[in-house]
mmCIF file of C-alpha atoms in Angstrom:
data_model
loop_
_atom_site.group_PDB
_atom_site.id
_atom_site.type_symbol
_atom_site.label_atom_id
_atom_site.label_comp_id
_atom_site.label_asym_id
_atom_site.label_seq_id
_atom_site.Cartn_x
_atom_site.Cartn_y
_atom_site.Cartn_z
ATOM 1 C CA UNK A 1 13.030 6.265 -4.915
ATOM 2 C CA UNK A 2 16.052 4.287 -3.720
ATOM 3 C CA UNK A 3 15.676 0.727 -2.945
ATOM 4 C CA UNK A 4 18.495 0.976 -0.194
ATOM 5 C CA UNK A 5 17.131 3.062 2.029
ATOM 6 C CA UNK A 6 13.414 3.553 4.132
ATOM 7 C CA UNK A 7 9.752 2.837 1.824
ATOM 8 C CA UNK A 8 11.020 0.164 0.214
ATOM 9 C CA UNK A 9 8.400 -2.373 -1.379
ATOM 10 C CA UNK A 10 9.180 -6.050 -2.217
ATOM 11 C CA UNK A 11 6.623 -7.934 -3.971
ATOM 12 C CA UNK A 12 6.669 -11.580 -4.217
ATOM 13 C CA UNK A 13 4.555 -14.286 -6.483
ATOM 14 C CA UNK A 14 5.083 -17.431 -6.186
ATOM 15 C CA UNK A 15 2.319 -20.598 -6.704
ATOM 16 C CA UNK A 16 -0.331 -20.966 -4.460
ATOM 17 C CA UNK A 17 1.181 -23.074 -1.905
ATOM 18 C CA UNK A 18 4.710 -22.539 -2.252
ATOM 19 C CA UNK A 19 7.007 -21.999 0.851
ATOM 20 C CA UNK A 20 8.572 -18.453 0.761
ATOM 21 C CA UNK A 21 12.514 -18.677 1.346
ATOM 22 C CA UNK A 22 14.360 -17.223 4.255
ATOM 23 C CA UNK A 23 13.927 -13.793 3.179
ATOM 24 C CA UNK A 24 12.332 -11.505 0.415
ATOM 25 C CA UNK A 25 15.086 -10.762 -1.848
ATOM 26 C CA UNK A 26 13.163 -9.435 -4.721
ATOM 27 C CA UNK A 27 12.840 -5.811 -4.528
ATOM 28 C CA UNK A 28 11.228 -3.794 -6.696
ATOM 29 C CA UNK A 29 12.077 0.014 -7.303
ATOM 30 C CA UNK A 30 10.828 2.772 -8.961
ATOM 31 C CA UNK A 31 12.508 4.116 -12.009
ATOM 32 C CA UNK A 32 14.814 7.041 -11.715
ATOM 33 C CA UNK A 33 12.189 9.919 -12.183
ATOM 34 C CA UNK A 34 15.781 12.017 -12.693
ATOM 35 C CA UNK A 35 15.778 10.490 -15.874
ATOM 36 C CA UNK A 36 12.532 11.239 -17.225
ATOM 37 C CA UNK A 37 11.080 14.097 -20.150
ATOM 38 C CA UNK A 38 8.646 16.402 -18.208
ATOM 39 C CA UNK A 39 6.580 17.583 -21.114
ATOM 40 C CA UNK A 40 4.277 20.264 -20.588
ATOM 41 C CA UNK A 41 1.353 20.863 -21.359
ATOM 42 C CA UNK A 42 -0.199 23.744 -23.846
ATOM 43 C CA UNK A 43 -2.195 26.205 -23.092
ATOM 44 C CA UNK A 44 -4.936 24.423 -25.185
ATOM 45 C CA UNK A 45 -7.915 21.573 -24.531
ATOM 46 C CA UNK A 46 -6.531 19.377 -27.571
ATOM 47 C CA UNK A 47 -7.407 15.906 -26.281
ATOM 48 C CA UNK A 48 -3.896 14.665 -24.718
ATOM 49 C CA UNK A 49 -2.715 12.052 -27.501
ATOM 50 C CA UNK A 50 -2.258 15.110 -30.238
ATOM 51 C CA UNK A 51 1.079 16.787 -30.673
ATOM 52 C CA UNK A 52 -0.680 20.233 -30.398
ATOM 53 C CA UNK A 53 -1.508 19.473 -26.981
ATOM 54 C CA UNK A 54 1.805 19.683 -25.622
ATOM 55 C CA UNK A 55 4.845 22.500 -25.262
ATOM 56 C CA UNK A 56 7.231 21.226 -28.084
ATOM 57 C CA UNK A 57 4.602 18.799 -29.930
ATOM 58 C CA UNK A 58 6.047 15.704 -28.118
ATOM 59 C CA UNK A 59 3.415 13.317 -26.944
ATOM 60 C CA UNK A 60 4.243 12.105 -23.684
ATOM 61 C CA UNK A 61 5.133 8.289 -23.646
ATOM 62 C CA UNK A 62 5.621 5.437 -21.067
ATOM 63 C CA UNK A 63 9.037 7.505 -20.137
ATOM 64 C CA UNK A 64 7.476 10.613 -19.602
ATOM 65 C CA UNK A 65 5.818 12.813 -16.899
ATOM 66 C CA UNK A 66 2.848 14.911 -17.855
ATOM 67 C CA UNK A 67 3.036 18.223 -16.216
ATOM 68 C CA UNK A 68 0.651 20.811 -15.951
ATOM 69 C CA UNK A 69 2.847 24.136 -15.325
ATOM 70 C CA UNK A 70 2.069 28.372 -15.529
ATOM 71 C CA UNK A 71 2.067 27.413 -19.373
ATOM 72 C CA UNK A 72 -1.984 26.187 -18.795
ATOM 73 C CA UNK A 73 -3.139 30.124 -18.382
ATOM 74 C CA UNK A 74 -6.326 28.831 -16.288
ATOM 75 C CA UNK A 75 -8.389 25.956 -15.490
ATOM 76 C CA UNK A 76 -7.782 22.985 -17.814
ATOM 77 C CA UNK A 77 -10.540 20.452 -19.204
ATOM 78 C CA UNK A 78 -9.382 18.239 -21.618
ATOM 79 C CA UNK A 79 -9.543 14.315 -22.616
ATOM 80 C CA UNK A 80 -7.436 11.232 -23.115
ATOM 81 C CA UNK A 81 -8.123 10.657 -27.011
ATOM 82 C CA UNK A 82 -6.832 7.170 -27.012
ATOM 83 C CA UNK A 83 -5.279 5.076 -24.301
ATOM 84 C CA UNK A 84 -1.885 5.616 -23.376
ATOM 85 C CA UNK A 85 0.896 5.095 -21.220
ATOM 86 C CA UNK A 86 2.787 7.791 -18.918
ATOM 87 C CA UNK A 87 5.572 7.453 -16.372
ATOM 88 C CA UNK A 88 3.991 9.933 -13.968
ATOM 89 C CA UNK A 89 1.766 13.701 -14.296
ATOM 90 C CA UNK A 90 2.809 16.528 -12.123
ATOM 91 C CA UNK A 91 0.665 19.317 -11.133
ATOM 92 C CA UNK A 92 2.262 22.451 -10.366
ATOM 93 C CA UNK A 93 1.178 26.347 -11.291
ATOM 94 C CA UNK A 94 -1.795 26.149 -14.106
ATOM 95 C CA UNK A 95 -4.425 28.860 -13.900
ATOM 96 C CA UNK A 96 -7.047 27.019 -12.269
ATOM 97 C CA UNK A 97 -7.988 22.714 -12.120
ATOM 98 C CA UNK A 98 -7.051 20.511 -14.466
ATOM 99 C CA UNK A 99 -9.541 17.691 -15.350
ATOM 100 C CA UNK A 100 -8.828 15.067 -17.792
ATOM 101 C CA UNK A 101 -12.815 13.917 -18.352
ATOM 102 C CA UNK A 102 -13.875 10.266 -19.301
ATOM 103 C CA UNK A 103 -13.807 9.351 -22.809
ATOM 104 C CA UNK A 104 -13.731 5.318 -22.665
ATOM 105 C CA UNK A 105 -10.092 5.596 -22.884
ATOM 106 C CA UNK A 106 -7.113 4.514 -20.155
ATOM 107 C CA UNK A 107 -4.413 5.915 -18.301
ATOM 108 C CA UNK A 108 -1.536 3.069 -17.608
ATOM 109 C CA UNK A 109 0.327 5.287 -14.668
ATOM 110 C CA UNK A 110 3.585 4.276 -14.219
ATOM 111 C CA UNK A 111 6.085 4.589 -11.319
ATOM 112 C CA UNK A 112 6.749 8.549 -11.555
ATOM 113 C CA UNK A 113 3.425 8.054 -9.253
ATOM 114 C CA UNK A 114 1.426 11.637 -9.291
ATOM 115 C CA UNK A 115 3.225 14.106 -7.918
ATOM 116 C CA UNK A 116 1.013 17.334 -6.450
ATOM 117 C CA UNK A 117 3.143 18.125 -3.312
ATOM 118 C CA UNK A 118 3.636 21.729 -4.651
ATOM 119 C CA UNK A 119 0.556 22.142 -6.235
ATOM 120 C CA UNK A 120 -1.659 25.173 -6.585
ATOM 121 C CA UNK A 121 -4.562 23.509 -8.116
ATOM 122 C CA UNK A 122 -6.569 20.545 -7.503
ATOM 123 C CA UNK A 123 -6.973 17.522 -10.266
ATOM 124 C CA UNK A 124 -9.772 15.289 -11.025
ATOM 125 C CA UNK A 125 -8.700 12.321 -13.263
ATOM 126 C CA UNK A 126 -12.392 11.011 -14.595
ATOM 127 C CA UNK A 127 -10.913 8.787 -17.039
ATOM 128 C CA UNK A 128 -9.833 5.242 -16.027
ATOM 129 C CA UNK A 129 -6.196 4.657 -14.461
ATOM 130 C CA UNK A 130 -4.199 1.652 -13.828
ATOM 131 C CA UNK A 131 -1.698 1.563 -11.732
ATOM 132 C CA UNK A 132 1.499 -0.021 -13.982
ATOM 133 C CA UNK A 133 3.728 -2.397 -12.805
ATOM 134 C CA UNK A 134 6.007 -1.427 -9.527
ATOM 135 C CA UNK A 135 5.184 0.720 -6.862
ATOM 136 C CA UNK A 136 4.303 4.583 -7.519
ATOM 137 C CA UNK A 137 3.979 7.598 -5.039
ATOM 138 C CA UNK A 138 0.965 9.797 -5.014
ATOM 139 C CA UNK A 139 1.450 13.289 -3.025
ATOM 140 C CA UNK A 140 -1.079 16.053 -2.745
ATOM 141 C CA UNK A 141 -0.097 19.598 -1.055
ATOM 142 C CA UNK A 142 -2.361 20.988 1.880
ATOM 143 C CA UNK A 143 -5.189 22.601 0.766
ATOM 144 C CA UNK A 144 -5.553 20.289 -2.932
ATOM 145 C CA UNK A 145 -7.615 17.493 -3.981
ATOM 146 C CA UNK A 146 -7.025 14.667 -5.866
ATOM 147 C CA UNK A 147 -9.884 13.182 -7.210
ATOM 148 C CA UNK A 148 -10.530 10.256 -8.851
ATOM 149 C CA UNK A 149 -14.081 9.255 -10.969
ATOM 150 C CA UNK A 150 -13.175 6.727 -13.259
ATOM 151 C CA UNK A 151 -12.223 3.120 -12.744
ATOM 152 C CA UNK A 152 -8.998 2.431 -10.718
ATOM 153 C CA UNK A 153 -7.195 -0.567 -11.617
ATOM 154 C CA UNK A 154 -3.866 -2.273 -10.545
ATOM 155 C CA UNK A 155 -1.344 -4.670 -12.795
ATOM 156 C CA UNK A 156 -0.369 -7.547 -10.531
ATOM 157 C CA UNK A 157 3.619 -6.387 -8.529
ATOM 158 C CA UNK A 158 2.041 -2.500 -7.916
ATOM 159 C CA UNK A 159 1.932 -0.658 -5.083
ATOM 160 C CA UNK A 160 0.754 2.737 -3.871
ATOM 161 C CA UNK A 161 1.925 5.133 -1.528
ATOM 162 C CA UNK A 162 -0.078 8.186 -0.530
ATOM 163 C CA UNK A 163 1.486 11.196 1.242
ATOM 164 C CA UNK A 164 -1.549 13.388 2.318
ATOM 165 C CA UNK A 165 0.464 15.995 4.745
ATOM 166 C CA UNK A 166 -2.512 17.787 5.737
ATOM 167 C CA UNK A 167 -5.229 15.358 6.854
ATOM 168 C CA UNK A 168 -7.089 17.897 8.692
ATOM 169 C CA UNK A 169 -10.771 19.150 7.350
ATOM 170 C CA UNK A 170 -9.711 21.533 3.962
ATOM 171 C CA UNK A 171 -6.419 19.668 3.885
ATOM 172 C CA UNK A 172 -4.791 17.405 1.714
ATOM 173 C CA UNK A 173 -7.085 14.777 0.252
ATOM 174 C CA UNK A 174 -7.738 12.145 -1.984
ATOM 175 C CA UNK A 175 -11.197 11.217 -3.180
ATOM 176 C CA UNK A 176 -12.368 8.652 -5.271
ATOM 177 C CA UNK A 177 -16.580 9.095 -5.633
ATOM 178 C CA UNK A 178 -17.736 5.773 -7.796
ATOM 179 C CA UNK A 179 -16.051 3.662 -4.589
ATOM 180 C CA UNK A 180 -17.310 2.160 -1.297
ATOM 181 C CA UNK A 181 -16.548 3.101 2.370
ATOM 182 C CA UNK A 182 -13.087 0.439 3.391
ATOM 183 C CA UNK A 183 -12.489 0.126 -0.637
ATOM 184 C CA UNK A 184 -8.783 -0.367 -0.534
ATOM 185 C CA UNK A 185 -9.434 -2.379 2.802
ATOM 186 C CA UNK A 186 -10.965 -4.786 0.745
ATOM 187 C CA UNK A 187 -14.353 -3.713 0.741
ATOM 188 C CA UNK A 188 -15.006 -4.031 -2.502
ATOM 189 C CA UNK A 189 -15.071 -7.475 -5.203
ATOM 190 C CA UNK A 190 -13.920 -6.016 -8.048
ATOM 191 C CA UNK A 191 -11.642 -8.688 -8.870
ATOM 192 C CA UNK A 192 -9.355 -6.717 -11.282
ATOM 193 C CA UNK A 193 -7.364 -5.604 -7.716
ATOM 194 C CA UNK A 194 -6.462 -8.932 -7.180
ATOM 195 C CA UNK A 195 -4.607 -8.050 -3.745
ATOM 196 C CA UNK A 196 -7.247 -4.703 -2.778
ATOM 197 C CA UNK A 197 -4.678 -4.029 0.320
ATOM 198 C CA UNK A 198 -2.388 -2.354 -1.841
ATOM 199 C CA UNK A 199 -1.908 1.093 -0.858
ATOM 200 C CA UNK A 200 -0.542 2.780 2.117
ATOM 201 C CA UNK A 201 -0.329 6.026 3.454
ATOM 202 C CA UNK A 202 2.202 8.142 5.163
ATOM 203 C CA UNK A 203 4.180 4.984 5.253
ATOM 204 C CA UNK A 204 2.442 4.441 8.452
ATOM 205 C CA UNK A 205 -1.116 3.398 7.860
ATOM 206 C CA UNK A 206 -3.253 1.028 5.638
ATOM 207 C CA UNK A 207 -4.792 3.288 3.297
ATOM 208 C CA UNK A 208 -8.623 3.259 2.933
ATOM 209 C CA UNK A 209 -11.645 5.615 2.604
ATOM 210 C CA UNK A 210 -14.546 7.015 4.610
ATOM 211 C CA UNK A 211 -17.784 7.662 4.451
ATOM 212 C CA UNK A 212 -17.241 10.944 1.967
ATOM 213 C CA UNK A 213 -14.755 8.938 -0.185
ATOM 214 C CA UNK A 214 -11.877 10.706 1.193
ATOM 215 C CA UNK A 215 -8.462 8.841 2.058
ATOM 216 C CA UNK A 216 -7.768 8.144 5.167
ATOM 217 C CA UNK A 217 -5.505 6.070 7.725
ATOM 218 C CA UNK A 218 -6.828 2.672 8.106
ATOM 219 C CA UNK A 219 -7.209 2.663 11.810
ATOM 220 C CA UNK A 220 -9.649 5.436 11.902
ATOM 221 C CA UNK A 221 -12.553 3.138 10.657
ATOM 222 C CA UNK A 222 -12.069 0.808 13.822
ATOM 223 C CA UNK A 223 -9.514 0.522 16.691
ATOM 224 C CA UNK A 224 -9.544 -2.174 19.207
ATOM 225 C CA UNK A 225 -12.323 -4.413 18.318
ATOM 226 C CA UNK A 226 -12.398 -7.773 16.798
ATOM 227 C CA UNK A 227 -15.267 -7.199 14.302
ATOM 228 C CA UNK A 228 -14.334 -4.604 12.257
ATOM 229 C CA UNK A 229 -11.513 -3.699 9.729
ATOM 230 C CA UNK A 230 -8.460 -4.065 12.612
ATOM 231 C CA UNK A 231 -7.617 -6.938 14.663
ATOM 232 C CA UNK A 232 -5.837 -6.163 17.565
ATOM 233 C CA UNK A 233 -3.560 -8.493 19.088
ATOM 234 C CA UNK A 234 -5.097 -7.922 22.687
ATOM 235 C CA UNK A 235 -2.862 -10.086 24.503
ATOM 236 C CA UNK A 236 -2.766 -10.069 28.383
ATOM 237 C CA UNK A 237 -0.121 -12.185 29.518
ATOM 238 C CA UNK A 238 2.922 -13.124 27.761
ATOM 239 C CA UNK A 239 3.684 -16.357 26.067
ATOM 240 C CA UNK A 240 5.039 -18.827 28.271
ATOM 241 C CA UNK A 241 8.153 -21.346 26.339
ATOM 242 C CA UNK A 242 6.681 -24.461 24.817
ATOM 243 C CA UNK A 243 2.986 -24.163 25.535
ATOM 244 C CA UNK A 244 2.654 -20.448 24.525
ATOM 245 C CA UNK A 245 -0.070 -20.984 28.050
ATOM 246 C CA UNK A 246 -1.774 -18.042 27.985
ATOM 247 C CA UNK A 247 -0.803 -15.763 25.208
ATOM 248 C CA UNK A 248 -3.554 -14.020 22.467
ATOM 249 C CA UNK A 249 -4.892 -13.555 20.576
ATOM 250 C CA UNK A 250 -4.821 -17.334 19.419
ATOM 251 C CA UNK A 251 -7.560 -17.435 16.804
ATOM 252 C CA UNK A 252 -9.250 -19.558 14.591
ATOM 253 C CA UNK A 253 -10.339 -16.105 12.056
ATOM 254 C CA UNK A 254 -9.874 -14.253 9.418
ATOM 255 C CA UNK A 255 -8.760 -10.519 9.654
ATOM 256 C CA UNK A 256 -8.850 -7.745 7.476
ATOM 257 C CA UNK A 257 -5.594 -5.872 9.371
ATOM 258 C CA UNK A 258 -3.852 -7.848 12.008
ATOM 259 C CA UNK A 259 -2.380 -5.649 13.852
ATOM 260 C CA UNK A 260 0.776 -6.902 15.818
ATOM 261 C CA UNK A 261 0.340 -3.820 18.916
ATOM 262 C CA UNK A 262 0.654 -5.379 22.796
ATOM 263 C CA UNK A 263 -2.664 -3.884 24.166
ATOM 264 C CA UNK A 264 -2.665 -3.527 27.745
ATOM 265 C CA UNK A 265 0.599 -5.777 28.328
ATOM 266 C CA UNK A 266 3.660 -7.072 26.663
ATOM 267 C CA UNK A 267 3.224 -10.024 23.941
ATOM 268 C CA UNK A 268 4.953 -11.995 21.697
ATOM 269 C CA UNK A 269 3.033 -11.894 18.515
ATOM 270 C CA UNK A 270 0.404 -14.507 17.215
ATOM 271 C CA UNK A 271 -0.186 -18.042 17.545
ATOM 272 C CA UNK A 272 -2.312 -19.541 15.125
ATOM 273 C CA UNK A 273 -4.892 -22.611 16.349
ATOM 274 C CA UNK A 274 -5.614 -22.996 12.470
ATOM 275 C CA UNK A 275 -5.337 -21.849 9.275
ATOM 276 C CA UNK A 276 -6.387 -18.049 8.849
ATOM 277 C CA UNK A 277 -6.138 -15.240 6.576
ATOM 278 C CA UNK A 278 -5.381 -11.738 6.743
ATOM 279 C CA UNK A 279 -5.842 -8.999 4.356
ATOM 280 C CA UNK A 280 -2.925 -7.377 6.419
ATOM 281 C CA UNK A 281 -0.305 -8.254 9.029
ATOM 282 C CA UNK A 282 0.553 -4.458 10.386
ATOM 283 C CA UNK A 283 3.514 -3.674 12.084
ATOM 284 C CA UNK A 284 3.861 -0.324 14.023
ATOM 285 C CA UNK A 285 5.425 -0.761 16.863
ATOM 286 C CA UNK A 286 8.924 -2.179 18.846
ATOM 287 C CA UNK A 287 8.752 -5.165 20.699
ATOM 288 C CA UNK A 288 9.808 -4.883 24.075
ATOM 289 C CA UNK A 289 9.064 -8.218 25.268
ATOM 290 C CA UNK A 290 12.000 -10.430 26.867
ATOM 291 C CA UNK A 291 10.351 -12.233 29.165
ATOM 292 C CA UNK A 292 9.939 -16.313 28.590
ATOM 293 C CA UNK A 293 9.343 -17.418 25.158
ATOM 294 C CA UNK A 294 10.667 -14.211 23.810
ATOM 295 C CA UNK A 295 11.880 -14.407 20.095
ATOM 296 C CA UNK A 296 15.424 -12.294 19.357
ATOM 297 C CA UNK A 297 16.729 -11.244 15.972
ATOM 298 C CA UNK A 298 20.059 -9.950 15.581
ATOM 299 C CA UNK A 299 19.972 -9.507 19.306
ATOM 300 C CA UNK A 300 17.045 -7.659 19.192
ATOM 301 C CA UNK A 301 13.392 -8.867 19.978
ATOM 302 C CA UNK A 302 11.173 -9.894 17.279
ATOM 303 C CA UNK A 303 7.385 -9.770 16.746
ATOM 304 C CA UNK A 304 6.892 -14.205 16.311
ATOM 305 C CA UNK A 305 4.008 -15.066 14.284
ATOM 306 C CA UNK A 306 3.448 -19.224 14.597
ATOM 307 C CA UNK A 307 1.613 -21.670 12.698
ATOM 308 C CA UNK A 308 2.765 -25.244 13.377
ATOM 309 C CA UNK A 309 1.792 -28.239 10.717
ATOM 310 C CA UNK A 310 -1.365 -27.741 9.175
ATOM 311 C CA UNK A 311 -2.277 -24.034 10.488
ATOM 312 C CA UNK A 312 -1.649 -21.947 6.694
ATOM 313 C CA UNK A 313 -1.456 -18.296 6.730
ATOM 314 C CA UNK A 314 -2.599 -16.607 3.815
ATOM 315 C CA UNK A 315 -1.432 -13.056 4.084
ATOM 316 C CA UNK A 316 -1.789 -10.301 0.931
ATOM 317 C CA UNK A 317 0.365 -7.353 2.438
ATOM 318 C CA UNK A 318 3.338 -6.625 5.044
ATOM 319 C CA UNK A 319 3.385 -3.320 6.435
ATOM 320 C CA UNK A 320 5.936 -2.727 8.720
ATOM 321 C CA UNK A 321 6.809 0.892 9.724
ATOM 322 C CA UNK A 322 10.023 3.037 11.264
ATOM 323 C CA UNK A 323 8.092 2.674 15.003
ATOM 324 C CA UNK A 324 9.485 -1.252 14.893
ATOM 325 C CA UNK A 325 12.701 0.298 15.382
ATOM 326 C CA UNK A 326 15.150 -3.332 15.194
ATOM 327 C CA UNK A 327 12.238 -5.185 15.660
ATOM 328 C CA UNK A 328 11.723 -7.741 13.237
ATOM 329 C CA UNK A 329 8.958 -9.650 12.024
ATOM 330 C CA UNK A 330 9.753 -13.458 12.057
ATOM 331 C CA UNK A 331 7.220 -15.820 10.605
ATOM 332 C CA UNK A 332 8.554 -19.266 12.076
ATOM 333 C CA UNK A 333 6.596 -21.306 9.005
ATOM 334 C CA UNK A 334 5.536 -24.424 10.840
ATOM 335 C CA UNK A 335 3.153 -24.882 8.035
ATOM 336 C CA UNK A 336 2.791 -23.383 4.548
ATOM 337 C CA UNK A 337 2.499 -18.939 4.250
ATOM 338 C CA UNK A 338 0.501 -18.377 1.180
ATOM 339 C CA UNK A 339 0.438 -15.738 -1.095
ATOM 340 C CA UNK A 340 -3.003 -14.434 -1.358
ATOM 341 C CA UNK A 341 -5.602 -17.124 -2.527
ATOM 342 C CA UNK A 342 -4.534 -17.862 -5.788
ATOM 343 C CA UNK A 343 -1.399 -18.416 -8.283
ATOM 344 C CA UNK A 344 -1.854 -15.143 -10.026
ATOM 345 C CA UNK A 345 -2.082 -12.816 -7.003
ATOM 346 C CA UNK A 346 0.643 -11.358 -5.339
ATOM 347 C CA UNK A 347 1.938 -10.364 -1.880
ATOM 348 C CA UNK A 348 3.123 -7.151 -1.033
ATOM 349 C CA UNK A 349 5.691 -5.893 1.378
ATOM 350 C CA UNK A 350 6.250 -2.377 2.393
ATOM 351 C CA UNK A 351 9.608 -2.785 4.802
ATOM 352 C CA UNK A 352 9.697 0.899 5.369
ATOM 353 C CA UNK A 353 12.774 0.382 7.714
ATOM 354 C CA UNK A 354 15.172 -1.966 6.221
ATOM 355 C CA UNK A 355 16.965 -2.839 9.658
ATOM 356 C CA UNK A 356 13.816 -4.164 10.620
ATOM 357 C CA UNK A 357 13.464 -7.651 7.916
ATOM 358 C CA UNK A 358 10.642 -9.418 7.582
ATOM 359 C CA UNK A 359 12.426 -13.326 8.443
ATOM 360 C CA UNK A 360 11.256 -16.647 6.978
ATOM 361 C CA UNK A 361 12.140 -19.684 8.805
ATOM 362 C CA UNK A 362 11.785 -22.630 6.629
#
């Protein structure tokens, strides 16, 4: 995936209390999948690190994709062996499902992603998997499941991107059955995550799962309410200049996904009345808003968030999608933004339309 274009994911760690610069310049992009072995796999159950279980008796390796093609005459049980490394697996035309079962041993995934958009069978990956370093696609065709039973793990700078183009009942899904209802909204402590508001899906939507374990858009577990995972910015009048008189939501609170929408009438963006944090600031629509106090970019208006001396945002993940149109998203950094709640995590930013920048004013 080119870095120059849409889906792009920047990824920034700095210390805990650092001031970010003007704007994210570090970029990170996937490795050129056009360059990589696909190796497939024999028509065999050899466990996975043996040279007999492969077409060719090449082991995949960190620069590899492990696919699963009409070699695999019908459905395909098989283990890890030993832990290992791939760039990617891709499911095409086996006989029937391929399962790799659990065995104690890991799959480091790296940025070839999984890749099941023309797949006729479904795979269930009941070993562990962590996500390697950089961001990774994972794509299931209508009518396939991808399911996960293991542990799923992330290396600090990952990201994931589903693309589920069937969301429908007997679509395309994505299961993941030792989890939580809201796991990758950060319902869960497992502290190996880190940042847990890592993945995204469709490029449009905070990815997270319902009640049956089954991905879905982040939205769908609560819409326009202040208590559960989304926190609308239900603004009724706009900002006035100076004062900012009138204009919401100015909050004291934490928020899973604060989401930057103008419910009901025109707004500005946020105004912080102390330090918060959000699991998400979400970005999926244009500002229109050009009344007083309006902010402009490159001509264009901008979504404002403000936090004056001594009001910190701590913020894990950007997501700003192709609805902003021009619209960027300027954080005016009165005070200190904050990368997650310690040195070691990271902040992710999926700028899925690059004329849109997410702007630092220091």
């Amino acid at each position: 995936m080119s870095g120059s274009g849409p889906n792009q994911l920047k990824n920034m760690k700095t210390p805990r209390y650092a001031k970010l610069s003007l704007l994210f310049v570090c970029i990170l992009m996937a490795a050129d999948a056009g360059r990589a072995a696909n190796i497939p796999k024999a028509n065999d159950t050899d466990n996975l690190n043996l040279t007999t279980s492969w077409v060719g008796g090449a082991v995949p390796g960190a620069g590899d994709v492990a696919t699963w093609n009409s070699t695999v005459a019908g459905a395909n049980a098989t283990s890890l062996g030993a832990s290992t490394n791939w760039l990617g697996i891709q499911i095409l035309n086996p006989g029937g499902p391929v399962q790799i079962n659990a065995d104690g041993n890991t799959l480091t995934n790296g940025t070839g992603g999984i890749d099941m958009s023309a797949a006729t069978q479904s795979l269930t990956l009941n070993n562990n998997v962590v996500l390697g370093a950089g961001p990774q696609n994972w794509s299931v065709a209508s009518g396939q499941t991808l399911t996960l039973g293991g542990n799923l793990a992330r290396n600090t700078g990952s990201g994931l991107r589903f693309y589920l183009p069937d969301l429908s009942a007997g679509g395309a899904h994505v299961s993941l059955t030792n989890g939580t209802p809201n796991w990758l909204l950060g319902g869960t402590t497992n502290s190996t995550f880190t940042n847990v508001f890592f993945a995204t899906i469709n490029d449009m939507d905070i990815a997270a799962f319902n009640g049956s374990m089954q991905i879905i858009g982040g939205q769908a577990l609560g819409v326009n309410n202040t208590t559960g995972p989304y926190l609308l910015n239900t603004s009724t009048t706009p900002g006035e200049s100076g004062t900012w008189t009138g204009q919401n939501p100015t909050v004291n609170a934490n928020a899973v996904v604060a989401d930057f929408s103008a419910i009901g009438a025109q707004s500005v963006g946020w105004r912080l009345s102390g330090s918060v944090t959000w699991g998400v600031a979400y970005l999926n629509e244009s500002q229109t808003y050009t009344g007083v106090g309006a902010i402009y970019y490159n001509g264009a208006p901008a979504w404002l968030v403000t936090h004056t001396s001594g009001r910190n945002l701590t913020v894990y993940t950007v997501l700003m999608t192709t609805n902003l149109g021009t619209s960027a998203f300027f954080d005016n950094v009165g005070a200190t933004t904050i990368i997650g709640t310690a040195g070691t995590r990271d902040m992710l930013v999926y700028q899925n339309n690059p004329v849109a920048p997410y702007v630092m004013q220091t």
